[in-house]
Structure formats: C-alpha cells, structure tokens
C-alpha cells in the first residue's frame, strides 16, 4: 500500500456519458482535466441506455424547465456529435428518423390525442396519423395498429458507440482517465479540493482546483462529501437486444414498450422500471413483458434472435429532476440524477457546466436544477 499526492485542474468523479461529456468540453476550453472512474469509462447506465433523444417522452410529467433543457440539448446534439466524431474518428451512431407512437385500441387512441395536445401546448411538433398512414410509414407493424403519432424532431444515438467515441475524444484533447479507481471522499482542504482515491490496494490523494461529482447511482454510495443528501437511488432497467431482418426505421413507442432500431437489423426493446437496489440480474418476468408488448405491435420480432439481455441502473433522486450546478462548498460542483435522460442531456449539461466552471456564473437554463433545493426541503421538514 502506498500513499501519494498529485494535482489537476478539474477532477471529475464518474466516467459515464455525463462525466466524459463534461470532461471533453472543459478540456476544449483549456482546463486540465482528470476523470476518475470506479470501473471502465462508459461503464453502467451509459452503455445500457437505448439512446433515444426524445423530449416528447413523458412530456406531461416533465416540468417546463426540464423540457426546455432537453430541447436545448437536442438542438446541440448534431454539433456535439460532429465534434466528438471529429476528435475521435469514431461514429456515434446518430440517427434522425423520429419517433412513431402507435395505438392498438380506443384507450390508446385517447392517450395519443392527449399526448398530441400536450405536445402542441409545449410547442413540440407532432403529426396525428390514421392506422393506414401509420402502417404506411412502417409496413411491418401489426394490422391491429389503428393509429399513430409521428414526432419527427425526436432523434437517437447509439449509447455504446457514443461512450466509446467520447472516451477516445477525451484522450485526444488531453483528458487523463484514471480507471478502476474508487473515490472514497471529496472535501475542501488547504484552499483546494482533496479527493481520496483507492486503486488496487493503493491509496493516494488527488488535489484539484475544482471537482465535479458525476458518479451516477454511486454518488452517495461509499463516497463521503460535504454535500447535503439528495436521496440518490438506482432504478433498474432491462433491455432486450434482438438481431435479424431489419423491420423498422423509426423508434416505435406505446405506453408499454419502446422499440429502437439500430444498424444491421438490431432492435432494442425497453425498458423495465424496477426498484431493486443495486441488483443487476435480468429477470424472466421483465424479459417476458418486453417481448410480449413488442410482439403486439411488431409481430415480426418472433423470428428474430435474442442476442443480449442487458441491465442498467438509472440515477434518480426524489423529484426525478437532474441535479446540476454549484454547491455550498467552494470548488465542488455536481451533475447527477439525470434518471432516464443522461444521454439526451449530455450536450447541454456539458455546455452549461463548462460555462459555470470557467466563469463562476450560474447559467439561467440550469438554475432550476441546483442542489440547494434539497437543503430547502430538509429545512422545511425540520421546521415541521
């Protein structure tokens, strides 16, 4: 066991899509950046995510402020992907065909009417379709599909390719990646930030001018910080990978399942929502539900092959809103709790966090997502 000490400009705890995106942007703005990841960079929810870039998803239950941040991020995505691909020389699997919501019965139709109205109220374009029009767009849909809603502004990215390309791009712009190393404590000491790190039986301290906590579901698991508790918890999600004949071009959705097309005939069926702590074992029930719901709208999956069943842990806090911004401890920042929106929100989170950490001013788009809201909640509860 050894004890050593070294320095960096910005230390980022967590090498998922949020941590890597922030590292890439900060390094391009001239910061010296070190990313510390407990496994491999891109590990965890980042590589399991379906990669749907869909502000329309659950728009009714999303606050206007979060919708605006999602739309801001969606607008940034083409340039974000171009920058990452240019730096890395790797594809991110970005596609822009849109999302096709489908209905199978009268209740589904009423739900699509409601969703279409909400889309219009929020300024999100959508086109209501008949069953014939819907099946005309995707001919392999079940004849039981009686209607649809086309959201052409929804896009997608291959989260695995994105994570790989981000890792490579970070190395190109000079980010130091420290993998298979666990950060056990972050605090301010002697005018700088001190991070206690354990790796392969060795312990050392990394001193930084600034630290960004982007550790996903691990933010409050084995990590001691001066920050208030935000109730971070993992939400388990299962995704089934199918391969075979290409069946669809658009992302398909209904209230039970989403089906995401990828290159060479691969389909992703997702995703379950389970409160099982840090359990990452796939279950027969979750797999059965996804296959059954997908078969009801796309019967051609019967002849495809199950190539993989994957499990990820989504980082969620009590209000299911991201936690982005400064903290009460000078030099410590946070970017976490993105729940199901980590891939979608990566460009905007990276852009605005880089603005914050280089200027010291909190950008207006992320003001609603500060960690101070948890301190206020705690004070209200204490007051009774």
mmCIF file of C-alpha atoms in Angstrom:
data_model
loop_
_atom_site.group_PDB
_atom_site.id
_atom_site.type_symbol
_atom_site.label_atom_id
_atom_site.label_comp_id
_atom_site.label_asym_id
_atom_site.label_seq_id
_atom_site.Cartn_x
_atom_site.Cartn_y
_atom_site.Cartn_z
ATOM 1 C CA UNK A 1 0.000 0.000 0.000
ATOM 2 C CA UNK A 2 1.305 3.413 -0.975
ATOM 3 C CA UNK A 3 0.326 6.974 -0.210
ATOM 4 C CA UNK A 4 0.974 9.629 -2.826
ATOM 5 C CA UNK A 5 -0.321 13.062 -3.758
ATOM 6 C CA UNK A 6 -0.670 14.823 -7.084
ATOM 7 C CA UNK A 7 -2.643 17.655 -8.710
ATOM 8 C CA UNK A 8 -5.015 18.522 -11.536
ATOM 9 C CA UNK A 9 -7.143 21.481 -12.551
ATOM 10 C CA UNK A 10 -10.531 19.735 -12.630
ATOM 11 C CA UNK A 11 -11.223 16.314 -11.117
ATOM 12 C CA UNK A 12 -14.374 14.599 -12.375
ATOM 13 C CA UNK A 13 -15.731 11.728 -10.295
ATOM 14 C CA UNK A 14 -17.503 9.372 -12.698
ATOM 15 C CA UNK A 15 -16.709 8.397 -16.260
ATOM 16 C CA UNK A 16 -20.173 7.849 -17.692
ATOM 17 C CA UNK A 17 -21.643 9.846 -20.549
ATOM 18 C CA UNK A 18 -22.183 12.911 -18.327
ATOM 19 C CA UNK A 19 -18.693 12.852 -16.810
ATOM 20 C CA UNK A 20 -16.998 12.261 -20.155
ATOM 21 C CA UNK A 21 -19.044 14.929 -21.945
ATOM 22 C CA UNK A 22 -18.167 17.492 -19.278
ATOM 23 C CA UNK A 23 -14.503 16.453 -19.406
ATOM 24 C CA UNK A 24 -14.422 16.813 -23.192
ATOM 25 C CA UNK A 25 -15.955 20.293 -23.103
ATOM 26 C CA UNK A 26 -13.829 21.542 -20.203
ATOM 27 C CA UNK A 27 -10.612 20.279 -21.809
ATOM 28 C CA UNK A 28 -11.508 22.023 -25.069
ATOM 29 C CA UNK A 29 -11.830 25.238 -23.067
ATOM 30 C CA UNK A 30 -8.292 24.887 -21.784
ATOM 31 C CA UNK A 31 -8.850 23.132 -18.452
ATOM 32 C CA UNK A 32 -6.551 20.395 -17.157
ATOM 33 C CA UNK A 33 -8.989 17.532 -16.507
ATOM 34 C CA UNK A 34 -8.723 14.174 -14.751
ATOM 35 C CA UNK A 35 -11.625 11.698 -14.771
ATOM 36 C CA UNK A 36 -11.730 9.034 -12.051
ATOM 37 C CA UNK A 37 -13.963 6.024 -12.774
ATOM 38 C CA UNK A 38 -14.607 3.060 -10.460
ATOM 39 C CA UNK A 39 -14.822 0.634 -13.410
ATOM 40 C CA UNK A 40 -14.130 1.451 -17.050
ATOM 41 C CA UNK A 41 -15.150 4.786 -18.503
ATOM 42 C CA UNK A 42 -18.568 4.458 -20.104
ATOM 43 C CA UNK A 43 -19.488 1.690 -17.652
ATOM 44 C CA UNK A 44 -23.012 1.389 -16.285
ATOM 45 C CA UNK A 45 -26.173 3.164 -17.403
ATOM 46 C CA UNK A 46 -24.373 4.988 -20.225
ATOM 47 C CA UNK A 47 -23.857 1.849 -22.301
ATOM 48 C CA UNK A 48 -27.205 0.251 -21.457
ATOM 49 C CA UNK A 49 -29.325 3.274 -22.419
ATOM 50 C CA UNK A 50 -31.380 2.995 -25.586
ATOM 51 C CA UNK A 51 -30.110 6.411 -26.666
ATOM 52 C CA UNK A 52 -33.475 7.952 -27.526
ATOM 53 C CA UNK A 53 -33.217 11.729 -27.831
ATOM 54 C CA UNK A 54 -36.879 12.345 -27.133
ATOM 55 C CA UNK A 55 -38.081 15.431 -25.274
ATOM 56 C CA UNK A 56 -41.585 14.200 -26.175
ATOM 57 C CA UNK A 57 -41.179 11.200 -23.852
ATOM 58 C CA UNK A 58 -43.360 11.623 -20.754
ATOM 59 C CA UNK A 59 -43.785 15.302 -21.610
ATOM 60 C CA UNK A 60 -46.884 15.511 -19.393
ATOM 61 C CA UNK A 61 -44.858 14.584 -16.311
ATOM 62 C CA UNK A 62 -41.865 16.763 -17.208
ATOM 63 C CA UNK A 63 -41.564 20.311 -15.865
ATOM 64 C CA UNK A 64 -41.408 23.134 -18.441
ATOM 65 C CA UNK A 65 -37.882 23.959 -17.247
ATOM 66 C CA UNK A 66 -36.685 20.414 -17.908
ATOM 67 C CA UNK A 67 -38.409 20.318 -21.306
ATOM 68 C CA UNK A 68 -36.523 23.490 -22.230
ATOM 69 C CA UNK A 69 -33.224 21.970 -21.106
ATOM 70 C CA UNK A 70 -33.990 18.817 -23.106
ATOM 71 C CA UNK A 71 -34.811 20.845 -26.207
ATOM 72 C CA UNK A 72 -31.642 22.890 -25.746
ATOM 73 C CA UNK A 73 -29.655 19.659 -25.584
ATOM 74 C CA UNK A 74 -31.402 18.189 -28.623
ATOM 75 C CA UNK A 75 -30.517 21.314 -30.626
ATOM 76 C CA UNK A 76 -26.884 20.937 -29.568
ATOM 77 C CA UNK A 77 -26.683 17.254 -30.485
ATOM 78 C CA UNK A 78 -25.679 17.480 -34.176
ATOM 79 C CA UNK A 79 -22.697 19.736 -33.382
ATOM 80 C CA UNK A 80 -21.869 17.736 -30.252
ATOM 81 C CA UNK A 81 -21.748 14.505 -32.270
ATOM 82 C CA UNK A 82 -19.744 16.197 -35.039
ATOM 83 C CA UNK A 83 -17.168 17.432 -32.514
ATOM 84 C CA UNK A 84 -16.849 14.053 -30.786
ATOM 85 C CA UNK A 85 -16.603 12.181 -34.077
ATOM 86 C CA UNK A 86 -14.063 14.650 -35.466
ATOM 87 C CA UNK A 87 -11.841 14.324 -32.388
ATOM 88 C CA UNK A 88 -12.164 10.548 -32.036
ATOM 89 C CA UNK A 89 -12.504 9.401 -35.641
ATOM 90 C CA UNK A 90 -15.339 7.139 -34.451
ATOM 91 C CA UNK A 91 -19.061 7.064 -35.194
ATOM 92 C CA UNK A 92 -21.646 7.830 -32.505
ATOM 93 C CA UNK A 93 -24.488 6.168 -34.417
ATOM 94 C CA UNK A 94 -26.584 9.341 -34.598
ATOM 95 C CA UNK A 95 -29.943 8.993 -36.412
ATOM 96 C CA UNK A 96 -32.796 11.440 -37.015
ATOM 97 C CA UNK A 97 -35.773 9.416 -38.323
ATOM 98 C CA UNK A 98 -38.054 10.376 -35.433
ATOM 99 C CA UNK A 99 -40.406 8.545 -33.088
ATOM 100 C CA UNK A 100 -43.649 6.860 -34.101
ATOM 101 C CA UNK A 101 -46.145 6.355 -31.281
ATOM 102 C CA UNK A 102 -48.740 3.670 -32.082
ATOM 103 C CA UNK A 103 -52.196 2.765 -30.754
ATOM 104 C CA UNK A 104 -53.951 -0.603 -30.659
ATOM 105 C CA UNK A 105 -57.367 0.258 -29.218
ATOM 106 C CA UNK A 106 -59.640 3.125 -28.246
ATOM 107 C CA UNK A 107 -57.883 3.838 -24.934
ATOM 108 C CA UNK A 108 -54.561 4.108 -26.792
ATOM 109 C CA UNK A 109 -56.161 6.494 -29.272
ATOM 110 C CA UNK A 110 -57.391 8.735 -26.474
ATOM 111 C CA UNK A 111 -53.914 8.685 -24.964
ATOM 112 C CA UNK A 112 -52.340 9.727 -28.285
ATOM 113 C CA UNK A 113 -54.888 12.544 -28.669
ATOM 114 C CA UNK A 114 -53.955 13.722 -25.191
ATOM 115 C CA UNK A 115 -50.222 13.433 -25.899
ATOM 116 C CA UNK A 116 -50.630 15.317 -29.189
ATOM 117 C CA UNK A 117 -52.411 18.169 -27.393
ATOM 118 C CA UNK A 118 -49.689 18.358 -24.747
ATOM 119 C CA UNK A 119 -47.053 18.394 -27.475
ATOM 120 C CA UNK A 120 -48.799 21.327 -29.126
ATOM 121 C CA UNK A 121 -49.182 23.159 -25.815
ATOM 122 C CA UNK A 122 -45.440 22.773 -25.147
ATOM 123 C CA UNK A 123 -44.537 23.870 -28.696
ATOM 124 C CA UNK A 124 -43.334 20.398 -29.732
ATOM 125 C CA UNK A 125 -44.417 19.480 -33.288
ATOM 126 C CA UNK A 126 -46.300 16.209 -33.785
ATOM 127 C CA UNK A 127 -48.494 14.744 -36.547
ATOM 128 C CA UNK A 128 -51.557 12.622 -35.786
ATOM 129 C CA UNK A 129 -51.968 9.628 -38.123
ATOM 130 C CA UNK A 130 -54.612 7.090 -39.065
ATOM 131 C CA UNK A 131 -53.897 3.375 -38.848
ATOM 132 C CA UNK A 132 -53.314 3.187 -42.592
ATOM 133 C CA UNK A 133 -50.935 6.154 -42.521
ATOM 134 C CA UNK A 134 -49.057 4.657 -39.580
ATOM 135 C CA UNK A 135 -48.639 1.279 -41.264
ATOM 136 C CA UNK A 136 -47.632 3.062 -44.451
ATOM 137 C CA UNK A 137 -44.636 4.514 -42.619
ATOM 138 C CA UNK A 138 -43.718 1.169 -41.008
ATOM 139 C CA UNK A 139 -45.204 -1.709 -43.071
ATOM 140 C CA UNK A 140 -44.231 -4.458 -40.604
ATOM 141 C CA UNK A 141 -46.490 -3.047 -37.893
ATOM 142 C CA UNK A 142 -49.324 -5.266 -36.701
ATOM 143 C CA UNK A 143 -52.639 -4.852 -38.585
ATOM 144 C CA UNK A 144 -54.137 -4.232 -35.132
ATOM 145 C CA UNK A 145 -52.417 -0.828 -35.045
ATOM 146 C CA UNK A 146 -55.243 1.678 -35.547
ATOM 147 C CA UNK A 147 -53.436 4.999 -35.246
ATOM 148 C CA UNK A 148 -50.218 6.810 -34.615
ATOM 149 C CA UNK A 149 -48.404 9.996 -33.672
ATOM 150 C CA UNK A 150 -45.265 10.973 -35.568
ATOM 151 C CA UNK A 151 -42.709 13.125 -33.738
ATOM 152 C CA UNK A 152 -40.081 13.846 -36.369
ATOM 153 C CA UNK A 153 -37.945 16.037 -34.117
ATOM 154 C CA UNK A 154 -37.073 13.057 -31.888
ATOM 155 C CA UNK A 155 -33.683 11.544 -32.735
ATOM 156 C CA UNK A 156 -31.448 8.795 -31.351
ATOM 157 C CA UNK A 157 -27.795 7.932 -30.773
ATOM 158 C CA UNK A 158 -26.101 4.602 -30.125
ATOM 159 C CA UNK A 159 -25.135 4.995 -26.473
ATOM 160 C CA UNK A 160 -22.387 2.374 -26.657
ATOM 161 C CA UNK A 161 -20.783 3.958 -29.691
ATOM 162 C CA UNK A 162 -21.168 7.394 -28.090
ATOM 163 C CA UNK A 163 -19.432 6.247 -24.891
ATOM 164 C CA UNK A 164 -16.564 4.700 -26.856
ATOM 165 C CA UNK A 165 -16.171 7.785 -29.054
ATOM 166 C CA UNK A 166 -16.332 10.128 -26.050
ATOM 167 C CA UNK A 167 -13.613 8.179 -24.285
ATOM 168 C CA UNK A 168 -11.363 8.395 -27.346
ATOM 169 C CA UNK A 169 -12.176 12.085 -27.890
ATOM 170 C CA UNK A 170 -11.298 12.890 -24.274
ATOM 171 C CA UNK A 171 -7.895 11.272 -24.665
ATOM 172 C CA UNK A 172 -7.270 13.251 -27.851
ATOM 173 C CA UNK A 173 -7.980 16.594 -26.138
ATOM 174 C CA UNK A 174 -5.721 15.733 -23.211
ATOM 175 C CA UNK A 175 -8.098 14.403 -20.530
ATOM 176 C CA UNK A 176 -6.428 11.991 -18.105
ATOM 177 C CA UNK A 177 -8.554 8.893 -17.465
ATOM 178 C CA UNK A 178 -7.993 7.028 -14.205
ATOM 179 C CA UNK A 179 -9.933 3.769 -14.393
ATOM 180 C CA UNK A 180 -10.735 1.069 -11.824
ATOM 181 C CA UNK A 181 -10.170 3.574 -9.056
ATOM 182 C CA UNK A 182 -12.683 4.414 -6.379
ATOM 183 C CA UNK A 183 -13.064 7.883 -4.890
ATOM 184 C CA UNK A 184 -13.925 7.484 -1.210
ATOM 185 C CA UNK A 185 -14.004 11.130 -0.105
ATOM 186 C CA UNK A 186 -14.113 14.630 -1.570
ATOM 187 C CA UNK A 187 -13.601 17.716 0.580
ATOM 188 C CA UNK A 188 -12.035 21.149 0.600
ATOM 189 C CA UNK A 189 -8.672 21.312 2.357
ATOM 190 C CA UNK A 190 -5.950 23.969 2.363
ATOM 191 C CA UNK A 191 -7.666 26.108 -0.251
ATOM 192 C CA UNK A 192 -8.028 23.235 -2.768
ATOM 193 C CA UNK A 193 -10.213 20.182 -3.262
ATOM 194 C CA UNK A 194 -8.816 16.906 -1.935
ATOM 195 C CA UNK A 195 -10.014 13.573 -3.365
ATOM 196 C CA UNK A 196 -9.131 10.342 -1.568
ATOM 197 C CA UNK A 197 -8.677 7.541 -4.118
ATOM 198 C CA UNK A 198 -8.216 3.787 -3.704
ATOM 199 C CA UNK A 199 -6.958 1.596 -6.538
ATOM 200 C CA UNK A 200 -5.609 -1.957 -6.406
ATOM 201 C CA UNK A 201 -4.784 -1.715 -2.718
ATOM 202 C CA UNK A 202 -3.075 1.651 -3.063
ATOM 203 C CA UNK A 203 -4.307 4.944 -1.664
ATOM 204 C CA UNK A 204 -3.462 8.406 -2.827
ATOM 205 C CA UNK A 205 -4.778 11.952 -2.721
ATOM 206 C CA UNK A 206 -5.585 13.978 -5.809
ATOM 207 C CA UNK A 207 -5.665 17.748 -5.286
ATOM 208 C CA UNK A 208 -7.761 19.826 -7.670
ATOM 209 C CA UNK A 209 -8.838 23.415 -8.129
ATOM 210 C CA UNK A 210 -12.335 22.159 -8.888
ATOM 211 C CA UNK A 211 -14.197 18.857 -8.558
ATOM 212 C CA UNK A 212 -17.283 17.749 -10.463
ATOM 213 C CA UNK A 213 -19.323 14.909 -8.970
ATOM 214 C CA UNK A 214 -20.864 12.920 -11.825
ATOM 215 C CA UNK A 215 -20.840 9.428 -10.338
ATOM 216 C CA UNK A 216 -24.399 8.451 -11.289
ATOM 217 C CA UNK A 217 -26.040 5.988 -8.894
ATOM 218 C CA UNK A 218 -22.807 5.784 -6.882
ATOM 219 C CA UNK A 219 -22.905 9.442 -5.867
ATOM 220 C CA UNK A 220 -23.954 8.640 -2.310
ATOM 221 C CA UNK A 221 -22.744 5.050 -2.085
ATOM 222 C CA UNK A 222 -19.351 4.847 -0.395
ATOM 223 C CA UNK A 223 -18.495 8.459 -1.222
ATOM 224 C CA UNK A 224 -18.119 10.960 1.615
ATOM 225 C CA UNK A 225 -18.693 14.614 0.670
ATOM 226 C CA UNK A 226 -19.735 17.819 2.466
ATOM 227 C CA UNK A 227 -22.914 17.981 0.351
ATOM 228 C CA UNK A 228 -26.484 17.546 1.618
ATOM 229 C CA UNK A 229 -28.055 14.159 0.951
ATOM 230 C CA UNK A 230 -30.147 14.165 -2.210
ATOM 231 C CA UNK A 231 -31.597 10.663 -1.910
ATOM 232 C CA UNK A 232 -29.822 9.222 -4.932
ATOM 233 C CA UNK A 233 -31.104 5.747 -5.706
ATOM 234 C CA UNK A 234 -30.769 3.263 -8.587
ATOM 235 C CA UNK A 235 -33.763 2.398 -10.789
ATOM 236 C CA UNK A 236 -33.147 -0.906 -12.540
ATOM 237 C CA UNK A 237 -33.954 -1.111 -16.235
ATOM 238 C CA UNK A 238 -33.755 -4.156 -18.508
ATOM 239 C CA UNK A 239 -33.274 -4.016 -22.280
ATOM 240 C CA UNK A 240 -33.586 -6.929 -24.693
ATOM 241 C CA UNK A 241 -31.397 -6.915 -27.821
ATOM 242 C CA UNK A 242 -32.733 -8.676 -30.918
ATOM 243 C CA UNK A 243 -30.970 -9.262 -34.236
ATOM 244 C CA UNK A 244 -32.110 -10.395 -37.659
ATOM 245 C CA UNK A 245 -34.021 -8.955 -40.591
ATOM 246 C CA UNK A 246 -34.398 -5.136 -40.400
ATOM 247 C CA UNK A 247 -38.039 -4.398 -39.592
ATOM 248 C CA UNK A 248 -38.374 -0.675 -38.812
ATOM 249 C CA UNK A 249 -36.693 2.686 -39.385
ATOM 250 C CA UNK A 250 -38.330 4.794 -36.675
ATOM 251 C CA UNK A 251 -38.305 4.365 -32.933
ATOM 252 C CA UNK A 252 -41.664 2.798 -32.033
ATOM 253 C CA UNK A 253 -43.439 3.613 -28.772
ATOM 254 C CA UNK A 254 -46.606 2.963 -26.876
ATOM 255 C CA UNK A 255 -47.441 3.078 -23.185
ATOM 256 C CA UNK A 256 -45.861 -0.340 -22.541
ATOM 257 C CA UNK A 257 -42.662 -0.577 -24.581
ATOM 258 C CA UNK A 258 -40.254 1.200 -26.901
ATOM 259 C CA UNK A 259 -38.501 -0.446 -29.845
ATOM 260 C CA UNK A 260 -35.317 1.189 -31.086
ATOM 261 C CA UNK A 261 -33.775 0.261 -34.462
ATOM 262 C CA UNK A 262 -30.022 0.198 -34.824
ATOM 263 C CA UNK A 263 -27.629 -0.765 -37.585
ATOM 264 C CA UNK A 264 -27.683 -4.154 -39.302
ATOM 265 C CA UNK A 265 -31.120 -5.229 -38.123
ATOM 266 C CA UNK A 266 -30.575 -4.860 -34.382
ATOM 267 C CA UNK A 267 -33.581 -3.885 -32.261
ATOM 268 C CA UNK A 268 -33.638 -2.777 -28.626
ATOM 269 C CA UNK A 269 -36.733 -3.466 -26.549
ATOM 270 C CA UNK A 270 -37.030 -1.490 -23.348
ATOM 271 C CA UNK A 271 -37.291 -0.753 -20.678
ATOM 272 C CA UNK A 272 -38.475 -2.024 -17.359
ATOM 273 C CA UNK A 273 -38.623 0.102 -14.198
ATOM 274 C CA UNK A 274 -37.731 -1.805 -11.032
ATOM 275 C CA UNK A 275 -36.810 -0.713 -7.507
ATOM 276 C CA UNK A 276 -34.303 -3.466 -6.655
ATOM 277 C CA UNK A 277 -31.370 -1.514 -5.280
ATOM 278 C CA UNK A 278 -28.080 -2.337 -6.955
ATOM 279 C CA UNK A 279 -29.271 -5.727 -8.258
ATOM 280 C CA UNK A 280 -28.203 -6.095 -11.885
ATOM 281 C CA UNK A 281 -29.534 -9.576 -12.684
ATOM 282 C CA UNK A 282 -32.012 -9.775 -15.588
ATOM 283 C CA UNK A 283 -35.324 -11.407 -14.769
ATOM 284 C CA UNK A 284 -37.564 -13.721 -16.780
ATOM 285 C CA UNK A 285 -40.599 -11.577 -15.987
ATOM 286 C CA UNK A 286 -39.051 -8.384 -17.270
ATOM 287 C CA UNK A 287 -37.867 -10.090 -20.442
ATOM 288 C CA UNK A 288 -41.265 -11.713 -20.978
ATOM 289 C CA UNK A 289 -43.110 -8.410 -20.617
ATOM 290 C CA UNK A 290 -40.872 -6.607 -23.117
ATOM 291 C CA UNK A 291 -41.141 -9.386 -25.697
ATOM 292 C CA UNK A 292 -44.926 -9.664 -25.298
ATOM 293 C CA UNK A 293 -45.576 -5.936 -25.567
ATOM 294 C CA UNK A 294 -43.245 -5.598 -28.556
ATOM 295 C CA UNK A 295 -44.807 -8.590 -30.324
ATOM 296 C CA UNK A 296 -48.257 -6.996 -30.044
ATOM 297 C CA UNK A 297 -47.221 -4.077 -32.245
ATOM 298 C CA UNK A 298 -44.398 -5.632 -34.274
ATOM 299 C CA UNK A 299 -45.115 -9.373 -34.719
ATOM 300 C CA UNK A 300 -42.093 -9.841 -36.969
ATOM 301 C CA UNK A 301 -39.839 -9.953 -33.892
ATOM 302 C CA UNK A 302 -40.963 -13.582 -33.442
ATOM 303 C CA UNK A 303 -38.343 -14.686 -35.981
ATOM 304 C CA UNK A 304 -35.506 -12.551 -34.621
ATOM 305 C CA UNK A 305 -32.762 -13.788 -32.333
ATOM 306 C CA UNK A 306 -32.228 -12.730 -28.739
ATOM 307 C CA UNK A 307 -28.601 -11.592 -28.771
ATOM 308 C CA UNK A 308 -28.389 -9.998 -25.328
ATOM 309 C CA UNK A 309 -30.362 -9.059 -22.230
ATOM 310 C CA UNK A 310 -28.813 -6.024 -20.579
ATOM 311 C CA UNK A 311 -29.391 -4.307 -17.249
ATOM 312 C CA UNK A 312 -28.593 -0.750 -16.233
ATOM 313 C CA UNK A 313 -29.121 1.372 -13.139
ATOM 314 C CA UNK A 314 -30.631 4.814 -13.712
ATOM 315 C CA UNK A 315 -29.643 7.512 -11.212
ATOM 316 C CA UNK A 316 -32.776 9.055 -9.711
ATOM 317 C CA UNK A 317 -33.494 11.491 -6.897
ATOM 318 C CA UNK A 318 -36.822 12.117 -5.179
ATOM 319 C CA UNK A 319 -38.236 14.562 -7.739
ATOM 320 C CA UNK A 320 -36.754 12.795 -10.779
ATOM 321 C CA UNK A 321 -35.105 16.055 -11.856
ATOM 322 C CA UNK A 322 -31.378 16.337 -12.575
ATOM 323 C CA UNK A 323 -29.075 17.964 -10.043
ATOM 324 C CA UNK A 324 -26.770 20.327 -11.934
ATOM 325 C CA UNK A 325 -24.700 23.251 -10.720
ATOM 326 C CA UNK A 326 -22.537 24.571 -7.885
ATOM 327 C CA UNK A 327 -22.692 23.519 -4.244
ATOM 328 C CA UNK A 328 -22.215 25.338 -0.953
ATOM 329 C CA UNK A 329 -18.625 24.096 -0.841
ATOM 330 C CA UNK A 330 -16.441 26.321 -2.999
ATOM 331 C CA UNK A 331 -14.913 24.451 -5.913
ATOM 332 C CA UNK A 332 -17.229 21.414 -5.716
ATOM 333 C CA UNK A 333 -19.865 21.042 -8.435
ATOM 334 C CA UNK A 334 -22.437 18.377 -9.208
ATOM 335 C CA UNK A 335 -24.010 16.872 -12.334
ATOM 336 C CA UNK A 336 -26.167 13.911 -11.404
ATOM 337 C CA UNK A 337 -29.647 12.450 -11.076
ATOM 338 C CA UNK A 338 -30.325 12.506 -14.810
ATOM 339 C CA UNK A 339 -32.553 9.415 -14.435
ATOM 340 C CA UNK A 340 -33.592 8.328 -17.952
ATOM 341 C CA UNK A 341 -32.237 11.477 -19.598
ATOM 342 C CA UNK A 342 -28.485 11.190 -19.221
ATOM 343 C CA UNK A 343 -27.736 10.567 -22.886
ATOM 344 C CA UNK A 344 -30.201 13.218 -24.057
ATOM 345 C CA UNK A 345 -28.943 15.847 -21.600
ATOM 346 C CA UNK A 346 -25.217 15.218 -22.091
ATOM 347 C CA UNK A 347 -24.526 18.102 -24.536
ATOM 348 C CA UNK A 348 -26.433 20.734 -22.536
ATOM 349 C CA UNK A 349 -25.071 19.536 -19.204
ATOM 350 C CA UNK A 350 -21.507 19.690 -20.561
ATOM 351 C CA UNK A 351 -22.006 23.101 -22.164
ATOM 352 C CA UNK A 352 -23.591 24.823 -19.179
ATOM 353 C CA UNK A 353 -21.348 23.174 -16.589
ATOM 354 C CA UNK A 354 -18.293 24.289 -18.582
ATOM 355 C CA UNK A 355 -19.715 27.820 -18.652
ATOM 356 C CA UNK A 356 -20.263 27.699 -14.901
ATOM 357 C CA UNK A 357 -16.864 26.248 -14.050
ATOM 358 C CA UNK A 358 -14.966 28.687 -16.266
ATOM 359 C CA UNK A 359 -16.875 31.892 -15.427
ATOM 360 C CA UNK A 360 -18.243 31.282 -11.933
ATOM 361 C CA UNK A 361 -21.714 32.395 -13.018
ATOM 362 C CA UNK A 362 -24.683 30.007 -12.864
ATOM 363 C CA UNK A 363 -26.278 29.854 -16.356
ATOM 364 C CA UNK A 364 -30.026 30.522 -16.373
ATOM 365 C CA UNK A 365 -31.011 27.182 -18.021
ATOM 366 C CA UNK A 366 -29.641 25.145 -15.101
ATOM 367 C CA UNK A 367 -30.753 27.403 -12.244
ATOM 368 C CA UNK A 368 -33.887 25.278 -11.534
ATOM 369 C CA UNK A 369 -31.793 22.160 -11.008
ATOM 370 C CA UNK A 370 -29.482 23.279 -8.220
ATOM 371 C CA UNK A 371 -28.674 21.135 -5.203
ATOM 372 C CA UNK A 372 -29.920 23.931 -2.929
ATOM 373 C CA UNK A 373 -33.483 22.681 -3.434
ATOM 374 C CA UNK A 374 -32.637 19.684 -1.257
ATOM 375 C CA UNK A 375 -31.289 21.894 1.505
ATOM 376 C CA UNK A 376 -34.552 23.862 1.395
ATOM 377 C CA UNK A 377 -36.603 20.652 1.580
ATOM 378 C CA UNK A 378 -34.585 19.483 4.564
ATOM 379 C CA UNK A 379 -35.131 22.813 6.356
ATOM 380 C CA UNK A 380 -38.893 22.661 5.722
ATOM 381 C CA UNK A 381 -39.098 19.120 7.061
ATOM 382 C CA UNK A 382 -37.122 20.097 10.162
ATOM 383 C CA UNK A 383 -39.495 23.033 10.734
ATOM 384 C CA UNK A 384 -42.382 20.544 10.665
#
